[in-house]
Coordinates of C-alpha atoms in Angstrom, one line a residue:
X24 CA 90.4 70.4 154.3
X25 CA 86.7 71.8 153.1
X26 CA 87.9 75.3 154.3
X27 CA 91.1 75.0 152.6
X28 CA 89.9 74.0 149.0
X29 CA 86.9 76.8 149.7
X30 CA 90.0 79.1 150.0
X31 CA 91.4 78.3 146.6
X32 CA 88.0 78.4 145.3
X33 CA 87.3 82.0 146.2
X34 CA 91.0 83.0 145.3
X35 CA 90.3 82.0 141.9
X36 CA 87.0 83.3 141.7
X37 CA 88.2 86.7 142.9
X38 CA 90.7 87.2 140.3
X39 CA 89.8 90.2 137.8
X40 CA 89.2 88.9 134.4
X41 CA 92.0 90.7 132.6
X42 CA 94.1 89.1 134.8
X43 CA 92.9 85.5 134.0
X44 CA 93.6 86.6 130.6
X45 CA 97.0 87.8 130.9
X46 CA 97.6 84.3 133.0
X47 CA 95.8 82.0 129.8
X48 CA 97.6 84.3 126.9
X49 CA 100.6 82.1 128.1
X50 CA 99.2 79.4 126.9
X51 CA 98.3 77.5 123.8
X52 CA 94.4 78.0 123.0
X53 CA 93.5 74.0 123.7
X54 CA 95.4 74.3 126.8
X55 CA 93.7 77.3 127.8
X56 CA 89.8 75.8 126.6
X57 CA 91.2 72.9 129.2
X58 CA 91.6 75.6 132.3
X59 CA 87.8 75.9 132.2
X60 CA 87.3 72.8 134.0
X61 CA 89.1 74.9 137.3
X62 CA 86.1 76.6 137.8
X63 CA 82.5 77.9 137.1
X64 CA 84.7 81.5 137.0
X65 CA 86.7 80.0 134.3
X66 CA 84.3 77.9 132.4
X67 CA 83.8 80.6 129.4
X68 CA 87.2 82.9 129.8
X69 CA 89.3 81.5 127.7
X70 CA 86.8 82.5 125.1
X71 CA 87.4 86.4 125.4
X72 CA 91.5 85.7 125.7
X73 CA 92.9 88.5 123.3
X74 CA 96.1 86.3 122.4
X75 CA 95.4 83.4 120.5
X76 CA 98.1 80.9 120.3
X77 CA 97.6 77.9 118.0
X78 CA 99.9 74.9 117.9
X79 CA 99.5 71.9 115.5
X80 CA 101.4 69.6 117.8
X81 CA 99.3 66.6 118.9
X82 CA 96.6 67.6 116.2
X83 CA 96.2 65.1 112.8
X84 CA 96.5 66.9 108.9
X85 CA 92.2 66.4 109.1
X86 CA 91.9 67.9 112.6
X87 CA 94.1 70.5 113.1
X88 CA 91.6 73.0 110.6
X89 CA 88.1 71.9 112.5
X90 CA 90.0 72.6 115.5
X91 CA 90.4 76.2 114.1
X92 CA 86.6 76.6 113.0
X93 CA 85.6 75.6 116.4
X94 CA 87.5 78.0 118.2
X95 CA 86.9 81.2 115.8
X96 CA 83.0 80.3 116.3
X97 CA 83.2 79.4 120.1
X98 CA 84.7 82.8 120.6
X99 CA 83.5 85.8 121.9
X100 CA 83.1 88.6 119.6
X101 CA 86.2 90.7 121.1
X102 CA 89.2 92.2 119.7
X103 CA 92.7 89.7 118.7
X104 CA 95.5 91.4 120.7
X105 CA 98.1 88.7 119.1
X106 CA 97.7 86.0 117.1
X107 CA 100.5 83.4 116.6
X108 CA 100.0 80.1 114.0
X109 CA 102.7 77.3 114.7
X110 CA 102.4 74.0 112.6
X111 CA 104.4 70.9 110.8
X112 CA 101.6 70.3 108.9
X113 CA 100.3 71.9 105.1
X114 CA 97.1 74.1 105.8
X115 CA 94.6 74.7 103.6
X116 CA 94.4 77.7 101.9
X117 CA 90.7 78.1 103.0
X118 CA 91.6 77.3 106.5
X119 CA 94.3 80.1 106.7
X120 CA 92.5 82.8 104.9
X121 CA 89.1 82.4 107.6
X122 CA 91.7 82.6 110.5
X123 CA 93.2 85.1 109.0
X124 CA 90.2 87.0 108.0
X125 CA 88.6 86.4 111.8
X126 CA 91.6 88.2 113.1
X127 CA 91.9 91.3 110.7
X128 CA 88.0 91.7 111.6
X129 CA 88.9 91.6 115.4
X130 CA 91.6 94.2 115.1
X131 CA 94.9 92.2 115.2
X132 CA 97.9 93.7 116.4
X133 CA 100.4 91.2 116.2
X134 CA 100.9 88.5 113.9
X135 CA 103.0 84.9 113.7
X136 CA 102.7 82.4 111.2
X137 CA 105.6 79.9 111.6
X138 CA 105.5 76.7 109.2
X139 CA 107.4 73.8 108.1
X140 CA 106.3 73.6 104.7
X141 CA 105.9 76.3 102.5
X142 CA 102.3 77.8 102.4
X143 CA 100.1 79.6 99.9
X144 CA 99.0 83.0 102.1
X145 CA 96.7 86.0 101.5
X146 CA 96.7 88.7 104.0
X147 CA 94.5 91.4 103.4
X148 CA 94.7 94.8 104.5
X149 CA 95.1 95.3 108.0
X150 CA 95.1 99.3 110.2
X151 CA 95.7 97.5 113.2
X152 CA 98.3 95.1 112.3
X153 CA 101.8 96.8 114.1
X154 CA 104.1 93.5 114.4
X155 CA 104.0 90.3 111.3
X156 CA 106.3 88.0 111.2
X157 CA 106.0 84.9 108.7
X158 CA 107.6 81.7 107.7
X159 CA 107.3 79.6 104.8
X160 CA 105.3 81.5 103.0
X161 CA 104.1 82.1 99.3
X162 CA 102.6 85.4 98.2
X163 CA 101.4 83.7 94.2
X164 CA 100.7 85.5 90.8
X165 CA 101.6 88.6 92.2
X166 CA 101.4 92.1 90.0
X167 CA 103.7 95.1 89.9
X168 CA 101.1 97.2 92.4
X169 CA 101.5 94.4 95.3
X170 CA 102.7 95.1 98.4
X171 CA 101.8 94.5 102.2
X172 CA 98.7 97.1 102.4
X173 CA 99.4 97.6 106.3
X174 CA 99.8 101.7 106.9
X175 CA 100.8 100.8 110.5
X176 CA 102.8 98.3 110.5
X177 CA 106.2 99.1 112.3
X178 CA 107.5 95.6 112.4
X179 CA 108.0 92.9 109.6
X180 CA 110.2 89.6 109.9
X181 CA 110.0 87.5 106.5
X182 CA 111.6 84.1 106.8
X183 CA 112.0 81.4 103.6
X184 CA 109.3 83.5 101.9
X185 CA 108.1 83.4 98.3
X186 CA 107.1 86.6 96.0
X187 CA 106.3 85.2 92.8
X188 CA 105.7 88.2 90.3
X189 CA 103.2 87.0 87.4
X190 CA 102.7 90.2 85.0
X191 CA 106.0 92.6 85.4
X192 CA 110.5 92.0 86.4
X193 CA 110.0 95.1 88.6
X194 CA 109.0 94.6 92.6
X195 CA 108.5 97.1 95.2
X196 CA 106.4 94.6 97.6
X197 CA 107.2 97.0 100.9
X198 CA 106.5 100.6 99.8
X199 CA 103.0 100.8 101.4
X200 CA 104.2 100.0 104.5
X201 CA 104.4 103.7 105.4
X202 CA 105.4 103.8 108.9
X203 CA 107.7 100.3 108.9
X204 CA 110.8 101.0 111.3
X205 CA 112.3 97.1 111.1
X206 CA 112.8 94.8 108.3
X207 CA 114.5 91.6 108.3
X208 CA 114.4 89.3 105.4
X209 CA 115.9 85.8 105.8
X210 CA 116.2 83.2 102.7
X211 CA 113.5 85.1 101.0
X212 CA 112.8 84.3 97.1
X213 CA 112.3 87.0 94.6
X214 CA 113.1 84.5 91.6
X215 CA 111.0 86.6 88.8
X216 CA 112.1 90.5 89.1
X217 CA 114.9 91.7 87.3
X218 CA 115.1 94.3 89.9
X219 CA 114.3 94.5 93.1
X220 CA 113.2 98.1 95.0
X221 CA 113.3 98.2 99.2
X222 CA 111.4 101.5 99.6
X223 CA 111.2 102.3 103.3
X224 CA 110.5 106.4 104.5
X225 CA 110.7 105.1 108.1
X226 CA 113.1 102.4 108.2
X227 CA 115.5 102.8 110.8
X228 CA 116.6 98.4 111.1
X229 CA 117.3 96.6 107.7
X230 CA 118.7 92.5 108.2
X231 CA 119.0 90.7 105.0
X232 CA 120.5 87.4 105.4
X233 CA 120.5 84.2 102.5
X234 CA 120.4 86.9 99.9
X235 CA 122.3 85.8 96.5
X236 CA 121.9 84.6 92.9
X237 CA 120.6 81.0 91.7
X238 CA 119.8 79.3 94.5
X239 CA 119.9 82.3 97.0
X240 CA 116.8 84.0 95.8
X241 CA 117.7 85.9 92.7
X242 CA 117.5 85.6 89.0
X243 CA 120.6 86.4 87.8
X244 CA 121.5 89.7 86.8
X245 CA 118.7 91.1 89.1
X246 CA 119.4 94.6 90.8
X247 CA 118.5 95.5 93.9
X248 CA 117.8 99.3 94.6
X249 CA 117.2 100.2 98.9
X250 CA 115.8 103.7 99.6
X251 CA 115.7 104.2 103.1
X252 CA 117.0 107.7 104.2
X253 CA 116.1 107.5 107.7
X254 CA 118.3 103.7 107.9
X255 CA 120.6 103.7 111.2
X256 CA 121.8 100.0 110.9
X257 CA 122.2 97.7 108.0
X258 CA 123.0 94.3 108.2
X259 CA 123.6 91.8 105.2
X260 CA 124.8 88.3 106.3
X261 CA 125.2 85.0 105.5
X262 CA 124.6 86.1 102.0
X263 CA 126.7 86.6 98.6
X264 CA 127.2 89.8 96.6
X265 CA 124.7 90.9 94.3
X266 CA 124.0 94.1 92.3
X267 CA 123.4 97.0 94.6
X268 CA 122.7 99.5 91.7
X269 CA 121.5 102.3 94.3
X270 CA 121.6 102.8 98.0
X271 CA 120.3 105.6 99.6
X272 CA 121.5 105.8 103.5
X273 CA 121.6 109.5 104.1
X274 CA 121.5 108.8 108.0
X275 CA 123.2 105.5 108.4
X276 CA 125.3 104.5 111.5
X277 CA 126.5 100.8 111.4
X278 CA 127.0 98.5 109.1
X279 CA 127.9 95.0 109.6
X280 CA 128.3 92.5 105.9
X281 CA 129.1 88.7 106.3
X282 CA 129.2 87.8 102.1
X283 CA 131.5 85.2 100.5
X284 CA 131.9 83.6 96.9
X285 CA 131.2 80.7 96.1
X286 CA 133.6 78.9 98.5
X287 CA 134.9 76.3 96.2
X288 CA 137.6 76.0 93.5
X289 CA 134.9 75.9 91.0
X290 CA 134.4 79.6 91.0
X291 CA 135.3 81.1 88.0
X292 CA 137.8 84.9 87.5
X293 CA 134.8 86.1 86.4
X294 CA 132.6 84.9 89.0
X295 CA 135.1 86.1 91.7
X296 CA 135.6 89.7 89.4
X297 CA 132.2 90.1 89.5
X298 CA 131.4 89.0 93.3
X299 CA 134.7 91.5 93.9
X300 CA 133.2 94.7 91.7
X301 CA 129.5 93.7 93.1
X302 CA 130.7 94.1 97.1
X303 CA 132.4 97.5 96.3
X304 CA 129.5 98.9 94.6
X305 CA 127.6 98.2 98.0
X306 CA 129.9 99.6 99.6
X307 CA 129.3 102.9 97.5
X308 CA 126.6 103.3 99.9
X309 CA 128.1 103.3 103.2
X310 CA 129.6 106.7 102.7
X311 CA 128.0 108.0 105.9
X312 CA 128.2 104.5 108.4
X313 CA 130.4 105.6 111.3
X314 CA 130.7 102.0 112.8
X315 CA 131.6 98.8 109.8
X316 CA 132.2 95.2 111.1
X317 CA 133.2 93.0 108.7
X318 CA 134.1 89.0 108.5
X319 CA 136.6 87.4 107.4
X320 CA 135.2 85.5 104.4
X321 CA 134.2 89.6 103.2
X322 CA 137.6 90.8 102.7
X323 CA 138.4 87.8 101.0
X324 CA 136.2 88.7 98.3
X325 CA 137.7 92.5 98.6
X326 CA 141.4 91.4 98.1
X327 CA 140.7 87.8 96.0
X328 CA 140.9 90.1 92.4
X329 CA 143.5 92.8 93.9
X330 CA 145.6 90.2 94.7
X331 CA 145.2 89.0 90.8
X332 CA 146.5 92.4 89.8
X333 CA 142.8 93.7 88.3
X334 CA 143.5 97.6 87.5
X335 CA 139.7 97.7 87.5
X336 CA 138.6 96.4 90.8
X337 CA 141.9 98.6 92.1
X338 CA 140.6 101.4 90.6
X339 CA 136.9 100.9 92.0
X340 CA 138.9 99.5 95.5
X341 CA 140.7 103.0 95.9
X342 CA 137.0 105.0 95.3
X343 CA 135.5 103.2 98.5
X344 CA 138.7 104.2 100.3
X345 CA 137.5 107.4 101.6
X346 CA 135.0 105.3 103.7
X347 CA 137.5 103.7 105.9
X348 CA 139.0 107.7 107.2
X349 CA 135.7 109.0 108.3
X350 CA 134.5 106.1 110.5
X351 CA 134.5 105.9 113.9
X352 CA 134.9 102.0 114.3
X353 CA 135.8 99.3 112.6
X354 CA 135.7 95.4 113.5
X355 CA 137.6 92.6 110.9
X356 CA 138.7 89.3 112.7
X357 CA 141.2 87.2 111.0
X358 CA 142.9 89.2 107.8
X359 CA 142.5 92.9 108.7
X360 CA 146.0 93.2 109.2
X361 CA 146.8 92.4 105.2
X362 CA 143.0 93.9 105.0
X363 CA 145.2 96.9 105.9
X364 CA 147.9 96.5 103.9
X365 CA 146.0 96.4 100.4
X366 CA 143.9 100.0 101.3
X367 CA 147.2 101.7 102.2
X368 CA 148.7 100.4 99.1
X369 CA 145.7 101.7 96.7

């Protein structure tokens, strides 16, 4: 039995440390401080893990930021491969921007913040950063020059975030990110600007989803210019039709829109006109998708005014025609056969 257990022992002891690394970056950080009880060859490892994986879960509102101190000054000084940031409960702002700072300092690669309430953040500049993804999050008192100063950041996921303009209407928040090849913005708020700029050189994946006036992010009114001429794909779900006054896809591919009004017989002609004129000007700049999929609740909006007899929606509907000849697929569950019927007749 001695012999056995001296077996383990030695097993463990002979492991390489990158690969007791790899084996603690699966786990949360108090999980992995716990794993140095194993061994006197895993007493301090956990201290030089490069992913750091945080979870408030079992941790009190007056703990949970200690617990963050203690690791940052318990660790070794080493580079942050990935840090991810899960918790239910409201952080202070101090708290955050220390972590945050440690990491940035330690050359972070990959970045998760996911919350369930929504929290003030500041995230300096970053070279390293390549992969961000936040939740919940509220970028305050912001000027006209903001935007995420990361030059190599090639991935960004935004989900329920604030951007709270304080001096200007205009907001470009994305234009630094030079070499940013994915975008996905879900739910976010942008409830100052009267116009909205996407600027992306690289982009090749843009996602919008929960994107709308009023209560879908948008003052009303607001325009929303994209410049991306390397886009392939462009999804907008889940959302309703706003102002697209300018789209620039010189290279796009596929296209997939999920939009609706506002779903209930209090909608107005001239909310239903405008949702109608608003989807068509959008699709303006799909001129050069080859694949479209669109949902049912889409061509709604497209037919809801030509069905009305509207010579100017029919006039706009007939110069987005040309679209439909050059692609090489298109998806419409549901009402494409009367989908059909309307483009034939304009």
């Amino acid at each position: 039995m001695e012999d056995s257990e001296a077996g383990l022992q030695d097993r463990l002891s002979d492991l390489p440390d990158h690969i007791i690394h790899e084996i603690l970056c699966f786990l949360e950080i108090n999980q992995a401080i716990q794993t140095s009880v194993l061994s006197k060859r895993w007493k301090n490892l956990w201290a030089s893990v490069p992913d750091l994986n945080f979870n408030s879960k079992g941790f009190k509102e007056q703990t949970f930021p200690k617990f963050l101190r203690r690791v940052i000054s318990k660790r070794e000084d080493c580079n942050v491969r990935r840090l991810d940031v899960f918790t239910h409960l409201p952080i202070r702002l101090s708290s955050m921007e220390g972590l945050i700072n440690y990491a940035v300092a330690h050359q972070v690669e990959d970045f998760r913040f996911v919350s369930d309430d929504v929290q003030p953040v500041y995230i300096p500049e970053c070279g390293s950063l390549k992969t961000l993804f936040l939740s919940r999050c509220k970028f305050g008192d912001l000027r006209t020059s903001f935007g995420f100063g990361f030059a190599n950041l090639t991935s960004l996921d935004l989900y329920v975030c604030w951007f709270c303009y304080s001096e200007n209407d205009f907001g470009d928040p994305f234009a630094s990110c030079q070499n940013l090849r994915r975008l996905c913005l879900r739910y976010c708020r942008f409830p100052s600007l009267k116009r909205l700029k996407i600027t992306g050189f690289q982009l090749v994946s843009l996602e919008i989803q929960g994107f709308g006036y009023g209560d879908r992010g948008l003052q009303e009114g607001c325009e929303v210019e994209i410049f991306a001429p390397n886009l392939l794909s462009f999804v907008y779900k889940f959302s309703k039709p706003v102002d697209f006054c300018g789209l620039h896809f010189p290279s796009l591919d596929y296209v997939e829109v999920h939009v609706w009004q506002h779903g209930t017989d209090e909608a107005t002609d001239h909310d239903k006109r405008r949702a109608s004129l608003c989807l068509m000007s959008m699709f303006e700049g799909f001129g050069n998708a080859q694949s479209v999929k669109l949902y049912c609740e889409t061509i709604q909006v497209f037919i809801s005014n030509l069905a009305a007899g509207d010579e100017v929606v029919k006039k706009k509907f007939s110069s987005c025609c040309f679209i439909y000849l050059t692609l090489k697929e298109f998806w419409c569950p549901g009402l494409f056969a009367r989908f059909l019927i309307w483009l034939m007749g304009c």
